[in-house]
mmCIF file of C-alpha atoms in Angstrom:
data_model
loop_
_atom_site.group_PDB
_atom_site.id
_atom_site.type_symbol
_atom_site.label_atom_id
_atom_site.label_comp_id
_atom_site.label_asym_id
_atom_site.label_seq_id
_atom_site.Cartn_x
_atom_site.Cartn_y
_atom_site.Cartn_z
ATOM 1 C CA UNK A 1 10.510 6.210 -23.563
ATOM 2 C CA UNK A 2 12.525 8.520 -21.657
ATOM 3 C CA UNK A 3 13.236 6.039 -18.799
ATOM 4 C CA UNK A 4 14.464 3.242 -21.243
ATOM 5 C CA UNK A 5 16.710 5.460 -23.018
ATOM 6 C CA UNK A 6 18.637 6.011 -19.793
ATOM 7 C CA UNK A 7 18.732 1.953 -19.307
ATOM 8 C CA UNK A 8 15.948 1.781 -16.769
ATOM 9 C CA UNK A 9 13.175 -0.874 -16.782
ATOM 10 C CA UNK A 10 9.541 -0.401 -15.009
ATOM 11 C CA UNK A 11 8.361 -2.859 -13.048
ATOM 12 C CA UNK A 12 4.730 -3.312 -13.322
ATOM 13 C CA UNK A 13 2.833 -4.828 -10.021
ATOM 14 C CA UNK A 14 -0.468 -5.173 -11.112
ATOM 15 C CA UNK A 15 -3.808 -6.943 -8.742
ATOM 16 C CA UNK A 16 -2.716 -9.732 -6.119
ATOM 17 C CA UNK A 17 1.359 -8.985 -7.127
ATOM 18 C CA UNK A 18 0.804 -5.258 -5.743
ATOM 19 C CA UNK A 19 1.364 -6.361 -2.550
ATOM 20 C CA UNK A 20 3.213 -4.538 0.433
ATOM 21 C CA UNK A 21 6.184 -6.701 0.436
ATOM 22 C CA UNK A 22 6.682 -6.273 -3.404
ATOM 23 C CA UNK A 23 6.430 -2.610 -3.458
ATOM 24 C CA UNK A 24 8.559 -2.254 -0.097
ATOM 25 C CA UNK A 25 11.277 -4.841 -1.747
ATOM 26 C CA UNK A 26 11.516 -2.642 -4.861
ATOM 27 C CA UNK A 27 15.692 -1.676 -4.650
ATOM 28 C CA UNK A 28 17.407 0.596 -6.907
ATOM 29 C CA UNK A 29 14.296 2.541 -8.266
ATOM 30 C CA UNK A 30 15.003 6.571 -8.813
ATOM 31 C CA UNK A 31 11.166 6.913 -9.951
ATOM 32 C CA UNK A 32 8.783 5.000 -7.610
ATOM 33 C CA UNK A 33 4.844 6.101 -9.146
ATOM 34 C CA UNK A 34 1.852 4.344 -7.402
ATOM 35 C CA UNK A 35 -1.149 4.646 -8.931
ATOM 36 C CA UNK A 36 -3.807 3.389 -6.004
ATOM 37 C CA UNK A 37 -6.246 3.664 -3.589
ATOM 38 C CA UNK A 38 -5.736 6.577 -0.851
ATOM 39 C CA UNK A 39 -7.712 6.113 2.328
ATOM 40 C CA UNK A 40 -8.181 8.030 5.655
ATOM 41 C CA UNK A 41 -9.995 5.952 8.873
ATOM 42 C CA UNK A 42 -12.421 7.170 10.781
ATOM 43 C CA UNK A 43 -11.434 7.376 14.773
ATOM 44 C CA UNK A 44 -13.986 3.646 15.206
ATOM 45 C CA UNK A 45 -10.792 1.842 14.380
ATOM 46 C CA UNK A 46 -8.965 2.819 17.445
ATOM 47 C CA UNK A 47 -6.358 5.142 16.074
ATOM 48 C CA UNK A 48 -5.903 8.205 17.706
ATOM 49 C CA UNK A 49 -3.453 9.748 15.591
ATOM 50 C CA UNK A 50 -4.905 10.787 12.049
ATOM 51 C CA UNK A 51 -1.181 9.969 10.514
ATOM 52 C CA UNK A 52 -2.030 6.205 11.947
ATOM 53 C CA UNK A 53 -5.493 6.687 10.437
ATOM 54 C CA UNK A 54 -3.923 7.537 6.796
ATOM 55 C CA UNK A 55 -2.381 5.513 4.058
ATOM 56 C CA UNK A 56 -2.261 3.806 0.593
ATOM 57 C CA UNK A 57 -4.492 0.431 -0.206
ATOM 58 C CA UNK A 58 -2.587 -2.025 -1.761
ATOM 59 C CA UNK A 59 -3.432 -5.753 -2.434
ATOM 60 C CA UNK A 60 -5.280 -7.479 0.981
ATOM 61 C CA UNK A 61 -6.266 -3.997 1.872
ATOM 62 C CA UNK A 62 -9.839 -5.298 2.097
ATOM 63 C CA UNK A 63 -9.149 -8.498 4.323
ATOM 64 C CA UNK A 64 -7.224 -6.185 6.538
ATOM 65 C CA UNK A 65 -10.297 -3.422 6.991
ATOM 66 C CA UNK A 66 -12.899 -6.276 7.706
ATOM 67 C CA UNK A 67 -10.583 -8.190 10.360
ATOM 68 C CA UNK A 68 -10.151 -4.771 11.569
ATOM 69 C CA UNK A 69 -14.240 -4.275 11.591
ATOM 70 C CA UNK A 70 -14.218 -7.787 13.126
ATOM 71 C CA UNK A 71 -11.512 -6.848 16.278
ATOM 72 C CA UNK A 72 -8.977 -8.913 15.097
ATOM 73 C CA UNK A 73 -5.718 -7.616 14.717
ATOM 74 C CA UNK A 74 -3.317 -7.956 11.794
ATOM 75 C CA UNK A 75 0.236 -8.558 10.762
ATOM 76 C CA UNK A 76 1.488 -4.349 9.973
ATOM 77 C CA UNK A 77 3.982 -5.757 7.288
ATOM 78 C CA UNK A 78 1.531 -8.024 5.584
ATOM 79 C CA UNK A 79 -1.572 -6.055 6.065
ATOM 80 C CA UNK A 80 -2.182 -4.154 2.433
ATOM 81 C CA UNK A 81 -1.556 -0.650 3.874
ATOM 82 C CA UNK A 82 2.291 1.768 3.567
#
């Protein structure tokens, strides 16, 4: 492929290894590409702002939206969601 020819390697994050921290640790990457879930919240969640209410799903997305049903708050850097 194009990218190999140029020396870079992808780095595939597939299921549970998708997770926030691994895509936020990625370093030295000139082509990021996420292929994912998009979501936008309604206001029920508290969020006033719709840029607070908008985001990408990673892994533990899920967990995170049914604590957040529940009213229990999560940890922002482990929570599923850039």
């Amino acid at each position: 492929s194009l990218l190999s020819e140029q020396g870079d390697q992808p780095t595939l994050l597939l299921g549970q290894d998708a997770s926030e921290s691994r895509v936020t640790s990625l370093q030295g990457s000139r082509i990021v590409h996420i292929a994912t879930h998009g979501l936008f919240l309604s206001p029920e969640y508290g969020l006033e702002s719709p840029m607070s209410r908008s985001g990408l799903a990673l892994s533990g997305a899920q967990t995170t939206l049914d604590a957040w049903r529940d009213g229990v708050a999560t940890d922002p850097s482990t929570d599923g969601f850039l």
